[in-house]
Coordinates of C-alpha atoms and ligand atoms in Angstrom, one line a residue:
Chain A
M264 CA 30.7 12.4 -113.8
S265 CA 27.7 12.6 -111.6
I266 CA 24.9 15.1 -111.6
S267 CA 22.7 15.5 -108.6
G268 CA 19.2 16.9 -109.0
K269 CA 19.2 18.9 -105.8
S270 CA 22.2 20.6 -104.3
S271 CA 22.9 19.4 -100.8
F272 CA 25.2 20.7 -98.1
K273 CA 28.6 19.2 -97.9
K274 CA 28.6 16.9 -94.9
S275 CA 32.3 17.5 -94.3
K276 CA 33.8 16.7 -91.0
I277 CA 34.4 19.4 -88.5
Q278 CA 38.2 19.4 -88.0
G279 CA 40.8 21.9 -87.0
V280 CA 40.2 25.5 -85.9
G281 CA 37.0 27.3 -86.9
I282 CA 35.8 30.8 -86.1
G283 CA 32.5 32.2 -85.1
L284 CA 30.3 33.5 -87.9
R285 CA 29.5 37.2 -87.3
S286 CA 27.4 39.4 -89.6
C287 CA 30.2 42.0 -90.1
H288 CA 32.2 39.3 -92.0
Y289 CA 29.3 38.0 -94.3
Q290 CA 30.4 40.0 -97.3
S291 CA 34.0 39.2 -97.0
I292 CA 33.3 35.4 -96.6
I293 CA 30.9 35.2 -99.5
Q294 CA 33.2 37.2 -101.8
H295 CA 36.6 35.8 -100.9
K296 CA 35.7 32.3 -99.6
P297 CA 38.6 32.3 -97.2
R298 CA 40.2 29.0 -96.2
I299 CA 38.4 28.4 -92.9
P300 CA 37.6 24.8 -92.1
W301 CA 34.2 25.5 -90.4
F302 CA 32.1 28.2 -88.7
E303 CA 30.3 28.2 -85.4
V304 CA 26.9 29.9 -85.8
I305 CA 24.9 31.4 -82.9
S306 CA 21.6 29.7 -83.4
D307 CA 19.6 32.3 -81.5
N308 CA 20.5 34.9 -84.1
Y309 CA 18.7 32.9 -86.8
M310 CA 15.5 32.1 -84.9
I311 CA 13.8 34.8 -87.0
E312 CA 10.9 34.9 -89.3
G313 CA 12.8 35.8 -92.4
G314 CA 15.1 38.4 -94.0
P315 CA 18.6 38.7 -95.3
E316 CA 20.3 37.0 -92.3
L317 CA 18.9 33.6 -93.2
N318 CA 20.0 34.1 -96.8
Y319 CA 23.5 35.0 -95.8
L320 CA 23.7 31.9 -93.6
E321 CA 22.4 29.7 -96.4
S322 CA 24.9 31.1 -98.8
I323 CA 27.8 30.6 -96.4
R324 CA 26.5 27.1 -95.4
N325 CA 26.7 26.1 -99.1
D326 CA 30.5 26.5 -98.9
Y327 CA 31.4 25.6 -95.3
P328 CA 30.4 23.1 -92.7
I329 CA 28.9 24.6 -89.5
V330 CA 28.1 23.8 -85.9
M331 CA 25.4 25.6 -84.0
H332 CA 25.9 27.2 -80.6
G333 CA 23.1 28.7 -78.5
V334 CA 22.7 30.9 -75.5
G335 CA 19.0 30.7 -74.9
M336 CA 18.2 27.1 -74.0
S337 CA 18.5 27.7 -70.3
V338 CA 18.9 24.1 -69.4
G339 CA 19.5 25.0 -65.8
S340 CA 16.4 27.0 -65.3
V341 CA 13.4 25.7 -63.3
D342 CA 11.0 27.5 -65.7
D343 CA 9.4 25.1 -68.2
L344 CA 11.6 24.3 -71.2
N345 CA 10.8 26.8 -73.9
M346 CA 9.3 24.5 -76.5
D347 CA 9.0 27.4 -79.0
Y348 CA 12.7 27.9 -78.8
L349 CA 13.4 24.2 -79.2
G350 CA 11.0 24.0 -82.2
K351 CA 12.9 26.8 -83.8
L352 CA 16.2 25.2 -83.1
R353 CA 15.0 22.0 -84.6
S354 CA 13.9 23.8 -87.7
L355 CA 17.3 25.4 -88.0
K356 CA 18.9 22.0 -87.6
E357 CA 16.8 20.6 -90.4
R358 CA 17.4 23.5 -92.7
F359 CA 21.2 24.1 -92.1
E360 CA 22.4 20.6 -91.0
P361 CA 25.0 21.6 -88.4
A362 CA 27.4 18.9 -87.4
W363 CA 26.3 19.4 -83.8
I364 CA 24.4 21.7 -81.5
S365 CA 25.7 23.1 -78.3
D366 CA 24.5 25.4 -75.4
H367 CA 25.7 26.2 -71.9
L368 CA 25.5 24.5 -68.6
C369 CA 23.8 27.4 -66.9
W370 CA 20.5 29.1 -66.5
V371 CA 19.6 32.3 -68.4
S372 CA 16.0 32.7 -67.3
A373 CA 13.8 32.6 -64.2
D374 CA 10.2 33.4 -63.6
K375 CA 9.8 33.8 -67.4
R376 CA 12.3 36.6 -67.4
Y377 CA 15.4 36.3 -69.6
F378 CA 18.7 37.7 -68.2
H379 CA 20.7 36.9 -71.3
D380 CA 23.7 36.1 -69.1
L381 CA 25.1 32.7 -68.4
L382 CA 24.3 32.2 -64.7
P383 CA 26.0 29.3 -62.9
L384 CA 24.2 26.5 -61.1
P385 CA 24.9 25.3 -57.6
Y386 CA 27.0 22.2 -57.9
T387 CA 24.5 19.9 -56.2
Q388 CA 22.9 16.5 -57.0
E389 CA 19.6 18.4 -57.3
S390 CA 21.1 20.5 -60.2
I391 CA 22.5 17.4 -61.9
D392 CA 19.2 15.6 -61.8
H393 CA 17.3 18.7 -63.0
V394 CA 19.7 19.4 -65.9
A395 CA 20.0 15.8 -66.9
K396 CA 16.2 15.5 -67.2
R397 CA 15.9 18.6 -69.3
V398 CA 18.9 17.8 -71.6
Q399 CA 17.3 14.4 -72.3
R400 CA 14.1 16.1 -73.3
V401 CA 16.1 18.5 -75.5
Q402 CA 18.0 15.6 -77.1
N403 CA 14.7 13.8 -77.8
V404 CA 13.3 16.9 -79.5
L405 CA 16.5 17.4 -81.5
G406 CA 17.1 13.8 -82.2
E407 CA 20.7 14.0 -81.3
R408 CA 23.2 14.4 -78.5
I409 CA 24.0 18.0 -77.7
L410 CA 27.2 19.5 -76.2
L411 CA 27.1 21.5 -73.0
E412 CA 29.7 24.2 -72.3
N413 CA 31.2 25.1 -69.0
V414 CA 30.6 28.8 -68.3
S415 CA 33.0 31.3 -66.6
N416 CA 32.1 31.8 -63.0
Y417 CA 32.2 34.7 -60.6
M418 CA 30.3 33.4 -57.6
T419 CA 30.3 30.4 -55.3
Y420 CA 27.1 28.9 -53.9
K421 CA 27.1 28.0 -50.3
A422 CA 25.1 24.9 -51.3
N423 CA 27.8 23.5 -53.5
E424 CA 28.4 19.8 -52.8
M425 CA 31.2 19.2 -55.3
T426 CA 33.8 21.0 -57.5
E427 CA 32.9 22.5 -60.9
W428 CA 34.7 19.8 -62.8
E429 CA 32.9 17.1 -60.9
F430 CA 29.6 18.8 -61.6
L431 CA 30.3 19.1 -65.3
S432 CA 31.4 15.5 -65.6
N433 CA 28.5 14.2 -63.6
V434 CA 26.0 16.2 -65.7
A435 CA 27.4 14.9 -68.9
E436 CA 27.2 11.4 -67.6
A437 CA 23.7 11.7 -66.2
A438 CA 22.3 13.5 -69.2
D439 CA 24.4 11.4 -71.7
C440 CA 25.5 14.5 -73.5
N441 CA 28.8 15.7 -74.7
I442 CA 31.0 18.5 -73.5
L443 CA 32.2 21.7 -75.2
L444 CA 35.2 22.6 -73.1
D445 CA 35.8 26.3 -73.0
I446 CA 39.5 26.6 -72.0
N447 CA 39.3 30.3 -71.4
N448 CA 36.3 29.8 -69.1
V449 CA 38.2 27.2 -67.1
Y450 CA 41.1 29.6 -66.7
V451 CA 38.9 32.6 -65.8
S452 CA 37.0 30.6 -63.2
S453 CA 40.1 29.1 -61.8
Y454 CA 41.6 32.5 -61.3
N455 CA 38.4 33.9 -59.8
H456 CA 38.0 31.0 -57.4
K457 CA 41.6 30.0 -56.9
F458 CA 41.6 26.5 -58.1
D459 CA 44.1 24.6 -60.3
P460 CA 42.9 24.7 -63.9
F461 CA 45.1 21.8 -64.9
L462 CA 43.5 19.7 -62.2
Y463 CA 40.1 20.7 -63.7
L464 CA 41.0 19.4 -67.2
N465 CA 42.5 16.3 -65.7
E466 CA 39.2 15.3 -64.1
I467 CA 37.0 15.7 -67.3
P468 CA 36.2 12.4 -69.1
V469 CA 38.1 12.4 -72.4
N470 CA 35.3 10.6 -74.3
R471 CA 32.8 13.3 -73.7
V472 CA 34.7 16.3 -75.0
K473 CA 33.9 17.1 -78.6
Q474 CA 34.9 20.8 -79.0
F475 CA 37.1 23.5 -77.4
H476 CA 36.5 27.2 -77.2
L477 CA 39.3 29.7 -77.0
A478 CA 38.6 33.4 -76.2
G479 CA 40.2 36.4 -74.6
Y480 CA 39.5 37.7 -71.1
Q481 CA 39.8 41.1 -69.5
D482 CA 41.9 41.5 -66.4
K483 CA 39.8 43.5 -64.0
G484 CA 42.5 43.4 -61.3
L485 CA 40.5 41.6 -58.6
Y486 CA 39.1 39.1 -61.1
L487 CA 39.2 38.1 -64.8
F488 CA 36.2 38.7 -66.9
D489 CA 35.2 36.6 -69.9
S490 CA 34.8 39.4 -72.4
H491 CA 35.3 37.7 -75.8
S492 CA 36.8 41.0 -76.9
E493 CA 40.5 40.3 -76.8
K494 CA 43.2 37.9 -78.1
V495 CA 43.6 34.6 -76.3
K496 CA 45.9 35.3 -73.4
P497 CA 49.2 33.4 -72.7
P498 CA 48.1 31.3 -69.7
V499 CA 45.1 30.2 -71.8
W500 CA 47.4 29.1 -74.6
D501 CA 49.4 27.1 -72.0
L502 CA 46.2 25.4 -70.7
Y503 CA 45.1 24.7 -74.3
E504 CA 48.4 23.0 -75.1
F505 CA 47.8 20.8 -72.1
A506 CA 44.2 20.2 -73.1
V507 CA 45.3 19.1 -76.6
T508 CA 47.7 16.6 -75.1
K509 CA 45.0 15.2 -72.9
F510 CA 41.9 15.2 -75.2
G511 CA 43.6 15.1 -78.6
S512 CA 43.1 17.4 -81.6
I513 CA 39.6 18.3 -80.8
P514 CA 37.9 20.9 -83.1
T515 CA 38.6 24.3 -81.6
L516 CA 36.8 27.6 -82.0
I517 CA 38.1 31.1 -81.6
E518 CA 35.3 33.1 -80.0
W519 CA 35.2 36.8 -80.4
D520 CA 32.0 38.8 -79.8
D521 CA 32.8 42.3 -79.0
D522 CA 35.2 44.7 -80.8
I523 CA 35.3 42.1 -83.5
P524 CA 38.5 42.3 -85.5
S525 CA 38.9 41.8 -89.3
L526 CA 38.6 38.3 -90.7
S527 CA 42.4 38.2 -91.3
D528 CA 43.2 39.0 -87.7
L529 CA 40.8 36.3 -86.6
L530 CA 42.6 33.9 -88.9
T531 CA 45.9 34.8 -87.4
E532 CA 44.6 33.8 -84.0
A533 CA 43.1 30.6 -85.5
N534 CA 46.5 29.8 -87.1
K535 CA 48.1 30.0 -83.6
A536 CA 45.6 27.4 -82.4
S537 CA 46.2 25.3 -85.5
K538 CA 49.9 25.1 -84.8
I539 CA 49.2 23.7 -81.4
I540 CA 46.4 21.3 -82.5
W541 CA 48.5 19.8 -85.4
K542 CA 51.8 19.8 -83.6
Chain B
M285 CA 16.6 24.9 -53.5
L286 CA 17.2 25.5 -57.2
K287 CA 13.7 27.0 -57.6
E288 CA 14.2 29.1 -54.6
I289 CA 17.6 30.4 -55.7
Q290 CA 16.3 31.4 -59.1
Q291 CA 13.1 33.0 -57.9
V292 CA 15.0 35.1 -55.4
F293 CA 17.5 36.2 -58.1
A294 CA 14.5 37.3 -60.3
D295 CA 12.7 39.0 -57.4
D296 CA 15.9 40.9 -56.5
F297 CA 15.9 42.4 -60.0
S298 CA 12.3 43.5 -59.7
S299 CA 12.7 44.9 -56.2
N300 CA 16.3 46.1 -56.5
S301 CA 17.3 44.2 -53.4
S302 CA 20.1 41.7 -52.6
E303 CA 18.4 38.8 -50.9
F304 CA 20.3 36.5 -53.3
L305 CA 23.5 37.2 -51.3
K306 CA 22.4 34.7 -48.7
Y307 CA 23.0 31.9 -51.2
I308 CA 26.5 32.7 -52.1
G309 CA 29.7 32.6 -50.2
G310 CA 32.8 34.6 -50.7
G311 CA 36.4 35.4 -49.8
G312 CA 37.4 38.1 -47.5
C313 CA 40.0 38.1 -44.7
E314 CA 37.6 37.3 -41.9
E315 CA 36.2 34.2 -43.4
M316 CA 39.6 33.0 -44.5
S317 CA 41.2 33.4 -41.1
S318 CA 38.3 31.9 -39.1
C319 CA 37.9 28.9 -41.4
S320 CA 39.9 25.8 -40.4
P321 CA 41.6 23.8 -41.7
A322 CA 41.0 25.3 -45.2
P323 CA 38.9 28.2 -46.3
K324 CA 36.0 27.0 -48.3
F325 CA 35.5 30.3 -50.2
I326 CA 38.4 32.3 -51.4
G327 CA 38.7 34.6 -54.4
L328 CA 35.8 36.9 -55.2
D329 CA 33.5 37.7 -52.3
A330 CA 29.7 37.4 -52.5
I331 CA 28.9 41.0 -53.0
Q332 CA 31.5 41.4 -55.8
G333 CA 30.4 38.2 -57.5
L334 CA 26.7 39.2 -57.5
E335 CA 27.6 42.7 -58.7
I336 CA 29.6 41.3 -61.7
Y337 CA 26.5 39.4 -62.8
R338 CA 24.1 42.3 -62.3
E339 CA 26.3 44.7 -64.2
S340 CA 26.9 42.2 -67.0
I341 CA 23.1 41.5 -67.3
I342 CA 22.2 45.2 -67.5
A343 CA 25.1 46.0 -69.8
G344 CA 24.2 43.2 -72.1
L345 CA 20.6 44.4 -72.4
A346 CA 21.8 48.0 -72.9
R347 CA 24.2 46.9 -75.6
S348 CA 21.5 45.2 -77.5
L349 CA 19.6 48.6 -77.6
T350 CA 22.6 50.3 -79.2
E351 CA 22.4 47.7 -82.0
I352 CA 18.6 48.2 -82.5
Y353 CA 18.8 52.0 -82.3
P354 CA 22.0 53.1 -84.0
V355 CA 20.5 56.4 -85.3
C356 CA 19.4 57.3 -81.7
V357 CA 23.0 56.5 -80.6
K358 CA 24.3 58.8 -83.3
L359 CA 21.9 61.6 -82.4
I360 CA 22.9 62.0 -78.8
G361 CA 26.2 60.1 -78.6
L362 CA 27.0 56.7 -77.0
E363 CA 27.5 58.1 -73.5
S364 CA 24.1 59.8 -73.3
F365 CA 22.4 56.9 -75.1
S366 CA 23.9 54.4 -72.7
L367 CA 22.4 56.3 -69.7
L368 CA 19.0 55.9 -71.2
A369 CA 19.6 52.3 -72.3
Y370 CA 20.7 51.4 -68.7
R371 CA 17.6 53.0 -67.3
Y372 CA 15.4 51.1 -69.7
S373 CA 17.2 47.8 -69.1
E374 CA 16.8 48.1 -65.4
N375 CA 13.1 48.6 -65.7
Y376 CA 12.1 46.5 -68.7
P377 CA 12.8 42.8 -68.4
S378 CA 13.3 40.7 -71.4
S379 CA 10.7 38.0 -72.0
S380 CA 12.2 36.4 -75.1
P381 CA 15.2 34.1 -75.3
S382 CA 16.4 36.3 -78.2
L383 CA 17.8 39.8 -77.8
I384 CA 16.5 40.6 -81.3
N385 CA 13.1 41.0 -79.7
Y386 CA 14.2 43.3 -76.8
G387 CA 13.6 47.0 -76.7
Q388 CA 10.1 47.0 -78.2
K389 CA 8.9 49.7 -75.7
F390 CA 11.9 52.0 -75.9
S391 CA 10.0 54.7 -77.7
A392 CA 7.2 54.7 -75.1
F393 CA 9.9 54.7 -72.4
L394 CA 11.5 57.8 -74.0
N395 CA 8.1 59.5 -74.2
S396 CA 7.6 58.9 -70.5
I397 CA 10.6 61.0 -69.6
P398 CA 9.3 64.4 -68.7
Q399 CA 12.2 66.5 -70.0
M400 CA 12.2 64.7 -73.4
G401 CA 9.5 66.8 -74.9
V402 CA 11.5 70.0 -74.3
A403 CA 15.0 68.8 -74.9
L404 CA 14.6 66.3 -77.8
P405 CA 11.0 66.3 -78.9
Y406 CA 11.6 64.3 -82.0
F407 CA 13.8 61.6 -80.3
P408 CA 11.1 59.1 -79.3
D409 CA 9.6 59.2 -82.8
V410 CA 13.0 58.5 -84.3
A411 CA 13.2 55.5 -82.0
A412 CA 9.8 54.3 -83.1
L413 CA 11.0 54.5 -86.7
E414 CA 14.2 52.6 -85.9
L415 CA 12.2 49.9 -84.2
L416 CA 10.1 49.4 -87.3
V417 CA 13.2 49.2 -89.5
H418 CA 14.7 46.6 -87.1
N419 CA 11.5 44.5 -87.0
A420 CA 11.1 44.7 -90.8
Y421 CA 14.6 43.4 -91.3
Y422 CA 13.8 40.2 -89.4
A423 CA 10.2 39.8 -90.6
S424 CA 9.1 37.0 -92.9
S425 CA 8.7 37.8 -96.5
G426 CA 5.1 38.3 -97.8
S427 CA 3.9 36.5 -100.9
D428 CA 2.3 38.2 -103.9
I429 CA -1.4 39.0 -103.6
D430 CA -3.7 37.0 -105.8
L431 CA -5.3 40.0 -107.7
F432 CA -7.1 37.7 -110.1
R433 CA -9.1 36.3 -107.2
F434 CA -9.8 39.8 -105.8
N435 CA -11.0 41.1 -109.2
Q436 CA -13.4 38.1 -109.5
L437 CA -15.2 39.1 -106.3
T438 CA -18.6 40.9 -106.6
P439 CA -18.5 44.6 -105.5
S440 CA -20.4 43.7 -102.4
K441 CA -17.9 41.1 -101.5
Q442 CA -15.0 43.4 -102.3
S443 CA -16.3 45.9 -99.8
K444 CA -16.0 43.2 -97.1
V445 CA -12.5 42.4 -98.0
V446 CA -9.8 42.8 -95.3
F447 CA -6.3 43.2 -96.7
D448 CA -3.4 41.5 -95.0
L449 CA -0.4 43.8 -94.9
T450 CA 3.0 42.3 -95.6
P451 CA 4.6 41.0 -92.3
S452 CA 7.4 43.6 -92.4
F453 CA 4.9 46.4 -92.7
G454 CA 4.6 49.1 -90.0
L455 CA 3.4 52.7 -89.7
V456 CA 4.8 55.7 -87.8
S457 CA 4.0 59.3 -87.9
S458 CA 5.6 62.3 -86.3
E459 CA 5.2 66.1 -86.3
F460 CA 8.9 66.2 -87.1
P461 CA 10.9 65.2 -90.2
I462 CA 12.1 61.9 -88.8
K463 CA 12.7 60.3 -92.2
H464 CA 15.1 63.1 -93.1
I465 CA 16.8 62.8 -89.6
W466 CA 17.1 59.0 -90.2
E467 CA 18.6 59.5 -93.6
V468 CA 21.3 62.0 -92.6
S469 CA 22.3 59.8 -89.7
Q470 CA 23.2 56.9 -92.0
D471 CA 26.8 55.9 -92.5
G472 CA 28.2 57.8 -95.4
A473 CA 25.4 60.4 -95.6
D474 CA 26.3 63.9 -96.5
D475 CA 26.6 66.4 -93.6
E476 CA 23.3 68.1 -93.6
I477 CA 21.4 70.2 -91.2
V478 CA 17.8 69.1 -90.8
S479 CA 15.3 71.8 -89.8
L480 CA 12.6 70.6 -87.4
D481 CA 10.2 72.9 -89.2
E482 CA 10.3 70.8 -92.4
G483 CA 7.0 69.4 -91.4
A484 CA 5.2 66.2 -90.3
D485 CA 6.1 62.8 -91.5
F486 CA 3.6 60.0 -92.3
L487 CA 5.7 56.9 -92.9
A488 CA 5.3 53.3 -93.9
V489 CA 8.2 50.9 -93.3
H490 CA 8.5 47.5 -95.1
R491 CA 11.1 45.2 -96.5
F492 CA 11.3 44.6 -100.2
G493 CA 13.6 41.7 -100.9
N494 CA 16.6 42.3 -98.7
E495 CA 16.0 46.0 -98.5
V496 CA 14.1 47.8 -95.7
R497 CA 12.4 50.8 -97.2
I498 CA 10.9 53.9 -95.5
E499 CA 8.1 55.4 -97.7
S500 CA 6.5 58.8 -97.2
L501 CA 2.8 58.7 -97.4
S502 CA 0.0 61.3 -97.6
A503 CA -1.9 61.8 -94.3
E504 CA -5.0 60.2 -95.8
L505 CA -3.2 57.1 -97.1
Y506 CA -1.5 56.8 -93.7
L507 CA -4.9 56.8 -92.0
F508 CA -6.3 54.4 -94.6
L509 CA -3.5 51.9 -94.1
G510 CA -3.7 52.3 -90.4
E511 CA -7.4 51.3 -90.5
M512 CA -6.4 48.3 -92.5
C513 CA -3.7 47.4 -90.0
K514 CA -6.5 47.3 -87.4
G515 CA -8.3 44.7 -89.5
L516 CA -11.1 46.9 -90.8
T517 CA -12.9 45.9 -94.0
L518 CA -12.4 48.0 -97.1
S519 CA -15.7 49.8 -96.7
E520 CA -15.1 50.5 -93.0
A521 CA -11.6 51.8 -93.7
L522 CA -12.9 53.9 -96.5
S523 CA -15.7 55.5 -94.6
S524 CA -13.3 56.3 -91.7
V525 CA -10.9 58.1 -94.1
L526 CA -13.7 59.9 -96.0
N527 CA -14.9 61.3 -92.6
E528 CA -11.6 63.2 -92.4
F529 CA -10.5 63.6 -96.0
N530 CA -13.5 63.8 -98.3
E531 CA -11.3 64.0 -101.4
F532 CA -9.6 60.7 -100.7
D533 CA -8.7 58.9 -103.9
F534 CA -9.5 55.3 -103.0
Q535 CA -8.5 53.8 -106.4
A536 CA -5.1 55.5 -106.5
S537 CA -4.4 54.7 -102.9
I538 CA -5.0 51.0 -103.3
Q539 CA -3.0 50.9 -106.4
L540 CA -0.1 52.6 -104.7
A541 CA -0.3 50.2 -101.7
L542 CA -0.2 47.3 -104.2
D543 CA 2.6 48.7 -106.3
K544 CA 4.7 49.3 -103.2
G545 CA 4.1 45.7 -102.0
F546 CA 2.4 46.7 -98.8
I547 CA -0.4 44.2 -99.3
Y548 CA 0.2 40.5 -99.7
G549 CA -3.2 38.9 -99.2
F550 CA -6.8 39.3 -98.3
H551 CA -9.8 37.6 -96.8
V552 CA -13.5 38.3 -97.0
Q553 CA -15.2 39.0 -93.7
N554 CA -18.5 37.3 -93.2
Ligands
FE2_285 FE1 32.6 29.7 -74.9

């Protein structure tokens, strides 16, 4: 028997299919401790001074491993890096010990104004150099390699010098960071810009991809919209199967942010992914 | 180029123009038929693409307001609230990476709408109350005041004391019964009609443990706490209140503020 003086978070590995931690599920998770291998936590929601949210997170963290996913880093912005934001992220990392931290390959702010939307960058060498420099600074502050996620895309810059998959791969290489590959975003962008999503996946370096996202889109007729409010759609499941064969059984997250269903419905969706990942 | 693109995008938002379109390509039959050998841009055209982002940005900000102001949503319905939230979102940029901090000027915005005073005179005050509740929920916890140290001060030092109010603390007043309106708008509350003639409200909002509390105050205690929020010393706050309410019970008021946990520290002003 061993007795430790101070309780410490379990450093379990992130494996299998996790779900996003949302406040409407706190009570149910704390009470019933459902069999979920890990949670993805939106870091921005916990960059607060105090209050119950941090207590809930702490209590859930005691029972589950987590990864942290952010939307406010704005690595693609030309505004100065928000050091207050990074400081808070570092504090969260130290307090909650996520297995890793991720954000998006995009810009969410300009001229000190936050749009809170994942705006795409032009696929140029200038963007690669800019993002790589900023990611390296972020990684220095956090003391670890981060994951950058591909965003869904609805517009094409005239200045583009390469494809999106080349851009993502080049950024990861230049910044020496990892990739969170959102399979739904690949599909949505491929539909909106008429490219082959399988070709996209084929061109991404295997060694950089550490996590997948799966989510539902809305069919708006002319285009697909990454709404995070629906079940994962059949073509995205197909693409996911292909991704698993290419990249392996990478930890996968079911993302659902709007019209959030019950925990058991989310678990049904997660089980579908588990069947593919462990096939 | 990157700097220029982002600046133009931001400027477009402020000036409601579409200069940004010059940076993006798009589909459309003309471009596709004239491009040879292969069209570079197919799929969504530039105008459609930009519109999707604009709509998504404004909708995202507006949605965050529905989360901060759920009682306001209930009072006028989601559709009407969304109209107001969209108007606010178009005119009030977010300066924080976190949406939790958005919507701080919503009550002032509502007050600036000329018809509001006639149609829903209490509505901006309810919004002000909801913002305090929201902010209190995310505020840091205060510690307990060191009363022993306070009691050891000489009377002249005590008069120069400035109390620190707990970080979640906020004050709001209204000529309408906004606390009652807030209470009957909570999930699970009994169906109840609130009469606007019930009288004015002087309220303090703070968090006690995990629970955000709304406390009704007397007009004089409200004024006294308001003066303390401004950083006035005890004697300054007291004389200000006595100017208006000569029967103000200072001892009882301080005791109440301490018992409720409004005060968590103090310093002596030189
Ligand atoms: Fe994602």
